[in-house]
Short mmCIF file of C-alpha atoms and ligand atoms in Angstrom, two decimals:
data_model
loop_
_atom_site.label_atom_id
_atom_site.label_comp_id
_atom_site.label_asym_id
_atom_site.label_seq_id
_atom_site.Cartn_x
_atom_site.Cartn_y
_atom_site.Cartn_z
CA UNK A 1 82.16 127.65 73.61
CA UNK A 2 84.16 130.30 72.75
CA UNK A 3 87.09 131.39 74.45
CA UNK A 4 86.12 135.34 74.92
CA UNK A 5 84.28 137.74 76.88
CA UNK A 6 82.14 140.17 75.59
CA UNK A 7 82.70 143.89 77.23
CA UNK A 8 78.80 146.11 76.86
CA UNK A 9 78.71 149.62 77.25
CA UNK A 10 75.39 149.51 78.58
CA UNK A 11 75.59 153.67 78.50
CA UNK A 12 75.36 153.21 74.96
CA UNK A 13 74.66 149.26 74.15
CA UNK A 14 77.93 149.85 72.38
CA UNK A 15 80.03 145.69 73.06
CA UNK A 16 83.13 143.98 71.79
CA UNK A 17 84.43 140.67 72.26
CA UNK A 18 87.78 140.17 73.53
CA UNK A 19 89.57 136.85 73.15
CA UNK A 20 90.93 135.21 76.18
CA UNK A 21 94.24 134.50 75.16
CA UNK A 22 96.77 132.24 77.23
CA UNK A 23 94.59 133.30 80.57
CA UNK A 24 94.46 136.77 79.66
CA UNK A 25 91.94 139.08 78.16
CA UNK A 26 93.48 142.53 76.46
CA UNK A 27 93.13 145.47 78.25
CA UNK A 28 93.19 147.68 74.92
CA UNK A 29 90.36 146.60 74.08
CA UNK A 30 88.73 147.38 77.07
CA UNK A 31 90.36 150.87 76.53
CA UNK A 32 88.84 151.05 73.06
CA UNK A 33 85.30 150.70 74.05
CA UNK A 34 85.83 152.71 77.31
CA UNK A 35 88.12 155.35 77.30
CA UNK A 36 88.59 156.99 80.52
CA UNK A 37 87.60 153.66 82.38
CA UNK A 38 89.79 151.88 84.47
CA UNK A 39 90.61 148.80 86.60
CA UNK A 40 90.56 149.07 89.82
CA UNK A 41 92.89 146.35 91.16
CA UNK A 42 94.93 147.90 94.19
CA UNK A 43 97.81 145.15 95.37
CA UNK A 44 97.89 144.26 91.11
CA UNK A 45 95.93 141.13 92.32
CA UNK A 46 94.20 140.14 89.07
CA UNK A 47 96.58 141.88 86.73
CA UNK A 48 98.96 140.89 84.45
CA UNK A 49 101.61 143.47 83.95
CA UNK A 50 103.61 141.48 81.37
CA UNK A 51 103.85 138.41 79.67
CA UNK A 52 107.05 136.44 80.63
CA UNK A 53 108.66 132.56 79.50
CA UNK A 54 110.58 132.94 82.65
CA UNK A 55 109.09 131.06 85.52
CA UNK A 56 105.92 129.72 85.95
CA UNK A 57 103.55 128.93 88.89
CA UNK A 58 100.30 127.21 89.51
CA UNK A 59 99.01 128.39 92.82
CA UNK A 60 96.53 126.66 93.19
CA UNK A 61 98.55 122.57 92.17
CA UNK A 62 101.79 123.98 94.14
CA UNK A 63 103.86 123.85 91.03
CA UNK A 64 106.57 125.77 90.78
CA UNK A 65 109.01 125.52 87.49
CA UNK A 66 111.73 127.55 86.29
CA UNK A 67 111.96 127.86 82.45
CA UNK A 68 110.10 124.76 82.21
CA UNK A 69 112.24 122.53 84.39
CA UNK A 70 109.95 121.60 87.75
CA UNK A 71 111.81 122.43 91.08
CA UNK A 72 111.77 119.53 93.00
CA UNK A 73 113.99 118.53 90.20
CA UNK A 74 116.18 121.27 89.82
CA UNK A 75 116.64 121.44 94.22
CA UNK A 76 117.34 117.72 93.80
CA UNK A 77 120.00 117.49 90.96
CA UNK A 78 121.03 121.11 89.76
CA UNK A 79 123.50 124.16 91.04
CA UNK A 80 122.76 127.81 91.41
CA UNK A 81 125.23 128.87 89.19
CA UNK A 82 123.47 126.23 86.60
CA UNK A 83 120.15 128.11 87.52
CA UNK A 84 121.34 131.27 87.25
CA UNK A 85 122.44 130.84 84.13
CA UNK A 86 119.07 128.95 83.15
CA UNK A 87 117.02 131.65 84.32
CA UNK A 88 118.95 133.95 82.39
CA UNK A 89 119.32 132.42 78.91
CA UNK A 90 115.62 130.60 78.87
CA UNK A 91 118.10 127.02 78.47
CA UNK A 92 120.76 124.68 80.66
CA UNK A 93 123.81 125.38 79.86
CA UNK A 94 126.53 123.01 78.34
CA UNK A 95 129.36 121.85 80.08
CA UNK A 96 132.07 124.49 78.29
CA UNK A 97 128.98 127.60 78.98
CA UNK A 98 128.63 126.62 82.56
CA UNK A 99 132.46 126.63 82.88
CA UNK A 100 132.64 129.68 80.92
CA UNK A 101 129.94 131.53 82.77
CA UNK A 102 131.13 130.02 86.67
CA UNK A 103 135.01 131.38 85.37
CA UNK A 104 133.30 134.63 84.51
CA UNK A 105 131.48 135.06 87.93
CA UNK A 106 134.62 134.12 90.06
CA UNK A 107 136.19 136.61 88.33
CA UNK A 108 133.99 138.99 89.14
CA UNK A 109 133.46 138.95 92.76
CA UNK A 110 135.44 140.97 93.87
CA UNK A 111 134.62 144.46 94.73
CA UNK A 112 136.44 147.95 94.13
CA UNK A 113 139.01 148.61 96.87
CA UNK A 114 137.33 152.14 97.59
CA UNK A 115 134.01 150.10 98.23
CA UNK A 116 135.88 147.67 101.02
CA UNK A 117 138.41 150.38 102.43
CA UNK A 118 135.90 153.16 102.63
CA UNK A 119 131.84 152.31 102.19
CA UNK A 120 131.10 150.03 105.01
CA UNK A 121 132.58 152.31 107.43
CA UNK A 122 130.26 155.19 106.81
CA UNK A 123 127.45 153.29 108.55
CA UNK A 124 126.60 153.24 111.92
CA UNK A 125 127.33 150.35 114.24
CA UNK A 126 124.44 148.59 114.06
CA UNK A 127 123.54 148.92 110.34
CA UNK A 128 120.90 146.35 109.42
CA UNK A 129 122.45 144.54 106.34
CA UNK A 130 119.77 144.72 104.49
CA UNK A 131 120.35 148.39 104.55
CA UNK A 132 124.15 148.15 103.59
CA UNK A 133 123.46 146.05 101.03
CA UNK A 134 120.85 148.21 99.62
CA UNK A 135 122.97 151.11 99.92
CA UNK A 136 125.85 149.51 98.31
CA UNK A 137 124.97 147.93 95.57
CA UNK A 138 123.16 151.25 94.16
CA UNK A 139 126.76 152.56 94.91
CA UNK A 140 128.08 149.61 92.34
CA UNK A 141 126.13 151.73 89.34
CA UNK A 142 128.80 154.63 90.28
CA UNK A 143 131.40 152.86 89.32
CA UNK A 144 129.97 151.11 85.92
CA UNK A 145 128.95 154.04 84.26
CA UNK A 146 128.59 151.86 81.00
CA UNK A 147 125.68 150.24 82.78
CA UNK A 148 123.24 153.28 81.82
CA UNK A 149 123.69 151.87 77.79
CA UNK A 150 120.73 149.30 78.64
CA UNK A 151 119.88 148.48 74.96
CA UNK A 152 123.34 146.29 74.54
CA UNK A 153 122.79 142.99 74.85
CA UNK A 154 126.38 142.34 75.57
CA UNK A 155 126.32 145.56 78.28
CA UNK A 156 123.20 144.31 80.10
CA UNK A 157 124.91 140.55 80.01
CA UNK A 158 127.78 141.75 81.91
CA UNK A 159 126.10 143.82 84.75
CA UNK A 160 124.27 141.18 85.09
CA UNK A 161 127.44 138.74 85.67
CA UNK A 162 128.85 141.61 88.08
CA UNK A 163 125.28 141.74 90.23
CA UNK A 164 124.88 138.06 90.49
CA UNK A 165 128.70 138.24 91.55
CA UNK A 166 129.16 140.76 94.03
CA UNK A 167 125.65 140.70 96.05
CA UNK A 168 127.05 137.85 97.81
CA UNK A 169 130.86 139.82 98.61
CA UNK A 170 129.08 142.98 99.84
CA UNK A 171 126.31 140.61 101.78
CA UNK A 172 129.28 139.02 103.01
CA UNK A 173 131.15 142.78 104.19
CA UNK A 174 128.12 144.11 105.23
CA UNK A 175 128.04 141.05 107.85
CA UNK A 176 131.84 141.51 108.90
CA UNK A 177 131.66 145.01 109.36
CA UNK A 178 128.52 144.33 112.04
CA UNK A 179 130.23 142.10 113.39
CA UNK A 180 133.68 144.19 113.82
CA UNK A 181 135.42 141.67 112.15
CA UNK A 182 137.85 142.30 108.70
CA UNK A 183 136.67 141.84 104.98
CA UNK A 184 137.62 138.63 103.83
CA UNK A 185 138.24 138.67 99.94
CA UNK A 186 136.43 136.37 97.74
CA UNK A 187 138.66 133.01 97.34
CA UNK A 188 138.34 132.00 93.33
CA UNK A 189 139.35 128.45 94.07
CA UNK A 190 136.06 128.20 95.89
CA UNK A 191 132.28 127.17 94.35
CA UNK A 192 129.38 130.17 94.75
CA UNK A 193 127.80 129.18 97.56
CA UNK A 194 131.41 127.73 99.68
CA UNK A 195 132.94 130.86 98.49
CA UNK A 196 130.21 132.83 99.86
CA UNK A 197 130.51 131.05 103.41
CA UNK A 198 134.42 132.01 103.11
CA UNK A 199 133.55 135.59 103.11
CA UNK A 200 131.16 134.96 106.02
CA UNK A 201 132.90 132.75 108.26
CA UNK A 202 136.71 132.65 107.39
CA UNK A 203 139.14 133.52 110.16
CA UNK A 204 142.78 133.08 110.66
CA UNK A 205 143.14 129.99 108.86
CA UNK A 206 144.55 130.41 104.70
CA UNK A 207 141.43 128.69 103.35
CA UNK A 208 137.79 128.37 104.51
CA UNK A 209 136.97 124.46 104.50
CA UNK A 210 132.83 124.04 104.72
CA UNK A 211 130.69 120.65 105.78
CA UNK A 212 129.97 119.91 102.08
CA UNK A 213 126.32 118.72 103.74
CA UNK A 214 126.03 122.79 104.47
CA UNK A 215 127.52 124.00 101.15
CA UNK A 216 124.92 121.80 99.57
CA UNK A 217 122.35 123.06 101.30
CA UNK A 218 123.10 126.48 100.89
CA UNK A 219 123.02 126.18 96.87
CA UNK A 220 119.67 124.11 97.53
CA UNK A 221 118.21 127.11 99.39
CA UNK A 222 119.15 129.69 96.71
CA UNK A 223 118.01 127.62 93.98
CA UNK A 224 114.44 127.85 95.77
CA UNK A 225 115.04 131.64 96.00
CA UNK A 226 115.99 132.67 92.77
CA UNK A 227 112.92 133.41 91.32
CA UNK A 228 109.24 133.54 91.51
CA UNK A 229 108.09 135.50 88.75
CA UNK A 230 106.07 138.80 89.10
CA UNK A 231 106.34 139.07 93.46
CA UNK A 232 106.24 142.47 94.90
CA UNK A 233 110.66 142.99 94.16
CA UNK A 234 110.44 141.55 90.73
CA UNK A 235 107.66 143.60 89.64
CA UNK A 236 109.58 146.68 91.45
CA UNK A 237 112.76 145.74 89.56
CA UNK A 238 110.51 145.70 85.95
CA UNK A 239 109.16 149.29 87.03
CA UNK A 240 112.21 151.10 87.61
CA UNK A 241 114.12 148.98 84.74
CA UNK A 242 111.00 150.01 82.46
CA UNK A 243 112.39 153.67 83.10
CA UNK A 244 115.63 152.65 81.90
CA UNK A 245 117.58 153.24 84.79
CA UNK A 246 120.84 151.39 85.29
CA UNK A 247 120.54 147.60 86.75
CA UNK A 248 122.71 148.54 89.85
CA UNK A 249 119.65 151.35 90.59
CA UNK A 250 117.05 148.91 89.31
CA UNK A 251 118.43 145.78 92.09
CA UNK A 252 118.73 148.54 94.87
CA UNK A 253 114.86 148.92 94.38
CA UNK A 254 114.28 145.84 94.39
CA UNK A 255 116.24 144.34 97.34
CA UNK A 256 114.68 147.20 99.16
CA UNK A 257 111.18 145.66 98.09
CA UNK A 258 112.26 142.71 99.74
CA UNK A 259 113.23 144.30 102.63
CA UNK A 260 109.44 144.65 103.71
CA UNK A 261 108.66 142.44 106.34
CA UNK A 262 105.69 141.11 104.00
CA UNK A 263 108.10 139.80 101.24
CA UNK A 264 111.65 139.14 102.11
CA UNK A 265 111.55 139.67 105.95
CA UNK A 266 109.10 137.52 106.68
CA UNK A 267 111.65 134.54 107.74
CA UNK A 268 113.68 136.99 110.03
CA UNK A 269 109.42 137.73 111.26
CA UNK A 270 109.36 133.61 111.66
CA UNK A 271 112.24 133.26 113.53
CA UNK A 272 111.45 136.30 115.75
CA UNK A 273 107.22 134.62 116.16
CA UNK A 274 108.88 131.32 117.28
CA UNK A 275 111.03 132.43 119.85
CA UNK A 276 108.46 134.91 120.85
CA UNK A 277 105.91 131.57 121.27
CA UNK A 278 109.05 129.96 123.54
CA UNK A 279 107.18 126.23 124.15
CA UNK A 280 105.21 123.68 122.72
CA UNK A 281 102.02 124.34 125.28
CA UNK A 282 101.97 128.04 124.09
CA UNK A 283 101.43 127.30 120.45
CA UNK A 284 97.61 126.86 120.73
CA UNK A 285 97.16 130.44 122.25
CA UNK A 286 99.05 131.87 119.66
CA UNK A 287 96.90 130.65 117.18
CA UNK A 288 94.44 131.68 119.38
CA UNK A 289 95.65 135.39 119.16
CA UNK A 290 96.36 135.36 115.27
CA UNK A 291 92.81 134.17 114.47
CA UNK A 292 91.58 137.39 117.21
CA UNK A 293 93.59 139.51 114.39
CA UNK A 294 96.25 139.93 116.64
CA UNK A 295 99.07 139.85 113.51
CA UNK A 296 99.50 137.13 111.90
CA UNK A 297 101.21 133.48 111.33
CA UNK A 298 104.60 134.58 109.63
CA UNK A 299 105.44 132.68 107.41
CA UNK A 300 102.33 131.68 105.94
CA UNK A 301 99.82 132.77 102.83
CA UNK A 302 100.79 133.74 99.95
CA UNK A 303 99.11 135.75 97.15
CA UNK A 304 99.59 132.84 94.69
CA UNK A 305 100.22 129.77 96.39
CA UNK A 306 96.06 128.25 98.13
CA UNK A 307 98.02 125.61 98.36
CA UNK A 308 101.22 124.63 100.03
CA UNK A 309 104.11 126.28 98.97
CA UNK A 310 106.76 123.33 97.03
CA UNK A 311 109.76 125.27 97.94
CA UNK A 312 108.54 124.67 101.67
CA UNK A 313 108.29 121.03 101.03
CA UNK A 314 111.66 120.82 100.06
CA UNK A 315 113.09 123.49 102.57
CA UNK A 316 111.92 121.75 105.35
CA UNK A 317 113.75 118.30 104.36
CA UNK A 318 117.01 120.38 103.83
CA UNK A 319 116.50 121.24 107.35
CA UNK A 320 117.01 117.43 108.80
CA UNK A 321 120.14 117.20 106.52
CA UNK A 322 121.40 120.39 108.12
CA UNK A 323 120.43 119.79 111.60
CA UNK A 324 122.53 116.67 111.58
CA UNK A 325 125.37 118.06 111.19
CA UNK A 326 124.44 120.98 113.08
CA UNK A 327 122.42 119.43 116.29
CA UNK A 328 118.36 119.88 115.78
CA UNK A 329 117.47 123.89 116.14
CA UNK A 330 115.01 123.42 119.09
CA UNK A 331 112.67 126.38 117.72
CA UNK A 332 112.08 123.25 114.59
CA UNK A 333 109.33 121.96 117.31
CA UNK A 334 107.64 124.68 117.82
CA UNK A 335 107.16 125.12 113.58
CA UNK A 336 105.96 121.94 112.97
CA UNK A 337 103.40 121.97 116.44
CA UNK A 338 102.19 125.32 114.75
CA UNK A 339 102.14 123.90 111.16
CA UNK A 340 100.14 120.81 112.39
CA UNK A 341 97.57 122.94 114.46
CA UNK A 342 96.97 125.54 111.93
CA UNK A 343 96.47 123.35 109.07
CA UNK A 344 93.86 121.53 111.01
CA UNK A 345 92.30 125.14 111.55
CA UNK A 346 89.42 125.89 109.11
CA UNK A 347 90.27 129.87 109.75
CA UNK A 348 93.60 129.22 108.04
CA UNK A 349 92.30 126.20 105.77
CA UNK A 350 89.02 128.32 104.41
CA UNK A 351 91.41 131.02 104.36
CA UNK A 352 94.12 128.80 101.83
CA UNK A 353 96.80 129.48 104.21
CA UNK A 354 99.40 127.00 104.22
CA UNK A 355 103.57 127.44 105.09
CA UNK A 356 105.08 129.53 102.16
CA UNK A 357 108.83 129.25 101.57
CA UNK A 358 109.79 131.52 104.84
CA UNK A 359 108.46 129.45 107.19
CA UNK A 360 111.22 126.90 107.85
CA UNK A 361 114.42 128.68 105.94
CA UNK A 362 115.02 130.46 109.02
CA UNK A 363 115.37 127.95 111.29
CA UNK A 364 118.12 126.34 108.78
CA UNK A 365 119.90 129.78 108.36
CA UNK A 366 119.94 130.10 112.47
CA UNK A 367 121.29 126.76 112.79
CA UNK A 368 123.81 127.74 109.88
CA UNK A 369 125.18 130.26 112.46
CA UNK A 370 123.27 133.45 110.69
CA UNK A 371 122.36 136.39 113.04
CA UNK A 372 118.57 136.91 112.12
CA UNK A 373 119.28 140.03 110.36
CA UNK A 374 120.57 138.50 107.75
CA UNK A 375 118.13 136.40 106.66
CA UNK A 376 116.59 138.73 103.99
CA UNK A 377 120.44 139.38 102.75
CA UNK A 378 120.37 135.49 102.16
CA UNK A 379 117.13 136.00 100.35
CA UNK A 380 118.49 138.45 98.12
CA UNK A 381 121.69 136.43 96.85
CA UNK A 382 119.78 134.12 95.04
CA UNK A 383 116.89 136.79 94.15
CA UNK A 384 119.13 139.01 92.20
CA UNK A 385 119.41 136.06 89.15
CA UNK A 386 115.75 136.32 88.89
CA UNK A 387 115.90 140.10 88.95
CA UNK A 388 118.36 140.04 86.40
CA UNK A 389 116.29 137.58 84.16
CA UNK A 390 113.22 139.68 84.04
CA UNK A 391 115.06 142.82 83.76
CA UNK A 392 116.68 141.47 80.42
CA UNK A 393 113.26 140.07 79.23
CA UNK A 394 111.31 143.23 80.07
CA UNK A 395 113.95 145.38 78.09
CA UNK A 396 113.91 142.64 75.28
CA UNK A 397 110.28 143.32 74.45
CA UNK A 398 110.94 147.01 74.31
CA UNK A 399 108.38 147.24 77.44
CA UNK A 400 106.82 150.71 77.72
CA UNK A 401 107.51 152.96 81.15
CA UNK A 402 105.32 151.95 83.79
CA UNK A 403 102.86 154.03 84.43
CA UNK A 404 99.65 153.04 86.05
CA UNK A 405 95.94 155.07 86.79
CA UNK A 406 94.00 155.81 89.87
CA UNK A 407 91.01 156.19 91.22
CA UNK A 408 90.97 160.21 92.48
CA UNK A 409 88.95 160.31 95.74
CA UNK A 410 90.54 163.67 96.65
CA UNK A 411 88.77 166.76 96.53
CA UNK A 412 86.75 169.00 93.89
CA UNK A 413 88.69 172.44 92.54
CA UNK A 414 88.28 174.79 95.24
CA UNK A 415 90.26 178.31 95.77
CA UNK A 416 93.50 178.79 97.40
CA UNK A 417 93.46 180.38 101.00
CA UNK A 418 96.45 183.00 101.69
CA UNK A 419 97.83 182.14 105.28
CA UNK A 420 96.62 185.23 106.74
CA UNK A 421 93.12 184.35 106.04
CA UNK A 422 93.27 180.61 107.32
CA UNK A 423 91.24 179.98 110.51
C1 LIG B 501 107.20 135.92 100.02
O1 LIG B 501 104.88 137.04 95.85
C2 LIG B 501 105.79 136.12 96.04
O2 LIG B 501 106.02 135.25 95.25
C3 LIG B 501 106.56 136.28 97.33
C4 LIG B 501 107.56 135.19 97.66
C5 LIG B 501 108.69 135.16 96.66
O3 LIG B 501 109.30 134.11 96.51
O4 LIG B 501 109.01 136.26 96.13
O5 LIG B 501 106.90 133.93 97.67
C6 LIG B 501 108.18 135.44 99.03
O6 LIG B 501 106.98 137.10 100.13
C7 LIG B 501 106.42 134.89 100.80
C8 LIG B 501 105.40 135.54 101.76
C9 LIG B 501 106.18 135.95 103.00
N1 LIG B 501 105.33 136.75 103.91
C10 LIG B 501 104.82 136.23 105.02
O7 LIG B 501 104.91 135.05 105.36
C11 LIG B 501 104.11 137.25 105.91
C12 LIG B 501 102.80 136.65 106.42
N2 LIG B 501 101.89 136.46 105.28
C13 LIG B 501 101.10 137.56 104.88
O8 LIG B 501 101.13 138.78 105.45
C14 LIG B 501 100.23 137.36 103.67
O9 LIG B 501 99.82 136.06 103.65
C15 LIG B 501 100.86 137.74 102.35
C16 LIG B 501 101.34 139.14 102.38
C17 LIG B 501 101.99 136.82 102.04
C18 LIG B 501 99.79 137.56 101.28
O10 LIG B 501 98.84 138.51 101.57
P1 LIG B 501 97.52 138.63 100.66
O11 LIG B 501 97.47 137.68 99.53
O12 LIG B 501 97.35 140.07 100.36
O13 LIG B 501 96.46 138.07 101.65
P2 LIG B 501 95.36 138.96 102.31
O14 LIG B 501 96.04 140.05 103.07
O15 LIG B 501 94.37 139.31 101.25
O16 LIG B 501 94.72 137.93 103.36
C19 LIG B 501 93.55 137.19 103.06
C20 LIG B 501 93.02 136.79 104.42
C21 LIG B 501 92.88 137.97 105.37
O17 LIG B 501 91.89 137.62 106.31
P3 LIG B 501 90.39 138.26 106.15
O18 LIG B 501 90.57 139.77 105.99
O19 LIG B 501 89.83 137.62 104.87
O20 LIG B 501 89.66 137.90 107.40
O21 LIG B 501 93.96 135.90 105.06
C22 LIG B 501 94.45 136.53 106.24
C23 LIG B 501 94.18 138.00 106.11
O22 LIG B 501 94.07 138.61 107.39
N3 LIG B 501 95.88 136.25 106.28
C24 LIG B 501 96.52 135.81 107.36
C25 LIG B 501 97.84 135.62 106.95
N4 LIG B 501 97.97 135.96 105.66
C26 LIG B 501 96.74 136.35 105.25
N5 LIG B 501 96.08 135.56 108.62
C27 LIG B 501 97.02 135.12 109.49
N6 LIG B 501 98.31 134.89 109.17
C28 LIG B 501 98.75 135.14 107.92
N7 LIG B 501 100.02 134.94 107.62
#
């Protein structure tokens, strides 16, 4: 058998045959044979819009690997900094690079005095953070001009480093200013993820000293986060970079993306379901209502994953290490009663809809001490390395501007109609 599809024309009998090569068939040739044709694939459901070495999943096993490495194994024995790096430079890193590129971040998180004396207080009270954080880091490409020269290697390497830096200092200020408290600058002598908690959580004491249970859980929940190849922000971040338009624009985009209560929000949307559901006994007629089409289970489907999602596996084992340190969050219940019924419910089960990587982070990040707002901010920490990554490889390969067809439904020419004359 061969491994191609033949395309006819049968307005003309004209056919080619198209190899199917690594899962793909080429559109081109399509485009040859029918010019003027296109796909019709709204939602980019059966599309491939690039070819990438970056991550890799198989929807339908529940595998999940960056660069290779599977991970269960990278949540169980790696760093984020160490996958940061990994997802950026396709390898692990050495012990003198990881040093090197850890130094290089810590030096980096700190933000522009103008940006902590001045930005945050423009907002209004009750900001959401994932709007300040939008807003501010397309406010970061103001003051890195040099970020616009996107064909230097060694330029797009070092915006990156400042992104993957400073995303957590303004998530951090963004928080503090809702709060009414003061900015709390980064502290170098801290790791990522405890200096991040710093910023959060310090108060009058000289140095921030975090359960090292929570700091590890932390860098195991951003490890899960950092990437998952072309989702709806990724893809948004390889559009607007394929326009060449600085990083700092090109992350605003996408964290903006992920604002959407269908991709990042949807574990501030589980949160808000399970308090909404209150007890145990209410569970079955919520699922009652969902399968009636009123809205839907948060925090479950996916567009890739008909199976369940591994970074849920391993989120909601995180969760019992958290919760004993923090005292059980009693919403934890009410999940796994509503995981249990619906996956015993064939309108989920013919439906492939299983617990994606939203349904339990939430209830960790609320038992962290988190305000539900912030949940997507915590999303988009550990999103912006696998922003980053595809960014680079998408301007690597020289990618053309994005520029997809439509289908025109609208009308036929017809004559304008001066305003006097309208009925
Ligand atoms: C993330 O792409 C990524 O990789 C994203 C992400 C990442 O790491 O970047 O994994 C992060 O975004 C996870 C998903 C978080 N979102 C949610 O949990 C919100 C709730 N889930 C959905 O709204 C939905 O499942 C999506 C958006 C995630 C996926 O939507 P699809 O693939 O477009 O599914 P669909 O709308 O075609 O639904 C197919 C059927 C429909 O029913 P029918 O019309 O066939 O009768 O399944 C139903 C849907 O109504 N359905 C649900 C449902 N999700 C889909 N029914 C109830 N509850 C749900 N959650």
């Amino acid at each position: 058998m061969t491994e191609s599809v033949t395309i006819t024309d049968n307005r003309t009998g004209q056919s080619v045959e198209v190899p199917i090569v690594d899962g793909a068939v080429s559109a081109a040739e399509w485009a040859k044979l029918l010019p003027g044709i296109w796909f019709y694939d709204p939602g980019l459901g059966t599309t491939a819009e690039c070819e990438s070495a970056i991550t890799y999943i198989d929807g339908e096993a529940g595998i999940l690997r960056y660069r290779g490495y599977p991970i269960e194994q990278l949540a169980e024995g790696s760093t984020y900094l160490e996958v940061a790096y990994l997802l950026l430079n396709g390898e692990l890193p050495v012990r003198a690079e990881l040093d090197r590129f850890t130094e290089e971040i810590r030096q980096h998180t700190f933000i522009h005095e103008n940006m902590r004396k001045r930005f945050f207080d423009g907002f209004h009270y009750d900001a959401h953070p994932m709007g300040m954080l939008v807003s501010s880091v397309a406010a970061l490409s103001t003051f890195y001009p040099e970020a616009k020269r996107i064909d230097e290697p060694e330029t797009r390497r070092r915006q990156a480093v400042r992104l993957i830096a400073k995303v957590p200092t303004l998530a951090a200020a963004a928080h503090r200013f809702s709060i009414g408290k003061p900015f709390v600058y980064p502290d170098v002598s801290l790791s990522f993820a405890e200096n991040f908690l710093s910023m959060m959580w310090r108060g009058a004491e000289p140095r921030f000293e975090a359960d090292p249970a929570l700091v590890r859980a932390i860098e195991v929940l951003f490890i899960l986060h950092a990437d998952h190849e072309q989702n709806c922000s990724t893809t948004t971040m390889r559009v607007v970079g394929s326009a060449h338009a600085d990083p700092y624009s090109a992350c605003a985009a996408a964290i903006a993306a992920l604002y959407g209560p269908r991709h990042g929000g949807a574990n501030e949307a589980v949160l808000r379901m399970l308090t909404s559901i209150g007890s145990l006994d209410a569970v079955p007629e919520f699922v009652r209502s969902v399968k009636e089409g009123h809205g839907r289970l948060q925090g479950f489907g996916h567009r890739v994953y008909k199976n369940y999602d591994p970074r849920a596996k391993i989120i909601r084992e995180v969760a019992y290490d958290v919760f004993e340190v923090t005292g059980k969050n009693p919403l934890l219940d009410i999940a796994l009663k509503l995981e249990e019924v619906a996956l015993a419910d064939e309108y989920f089960s013919s439906r492939r809809l299983y617990p994606n990587v939203d349904f339990y982070s939430g209830l960790i990040y609320q038992a962290l001490g988190f305000p539900v707002e912030l949940f997507p901010v915590l999303f988009a920490i550990p999103r912006t390395s696998g922003w980053l990554a595809h960014w680079s490889e998408m301007l690597e390969k020289n990618t053309r501007i994005a520029r997809p067809r439509q289908v025109y439904t609208g009308q036929d020419e017809r004559p304008y109609v001066p305003l006097a004359e309208r009925g």
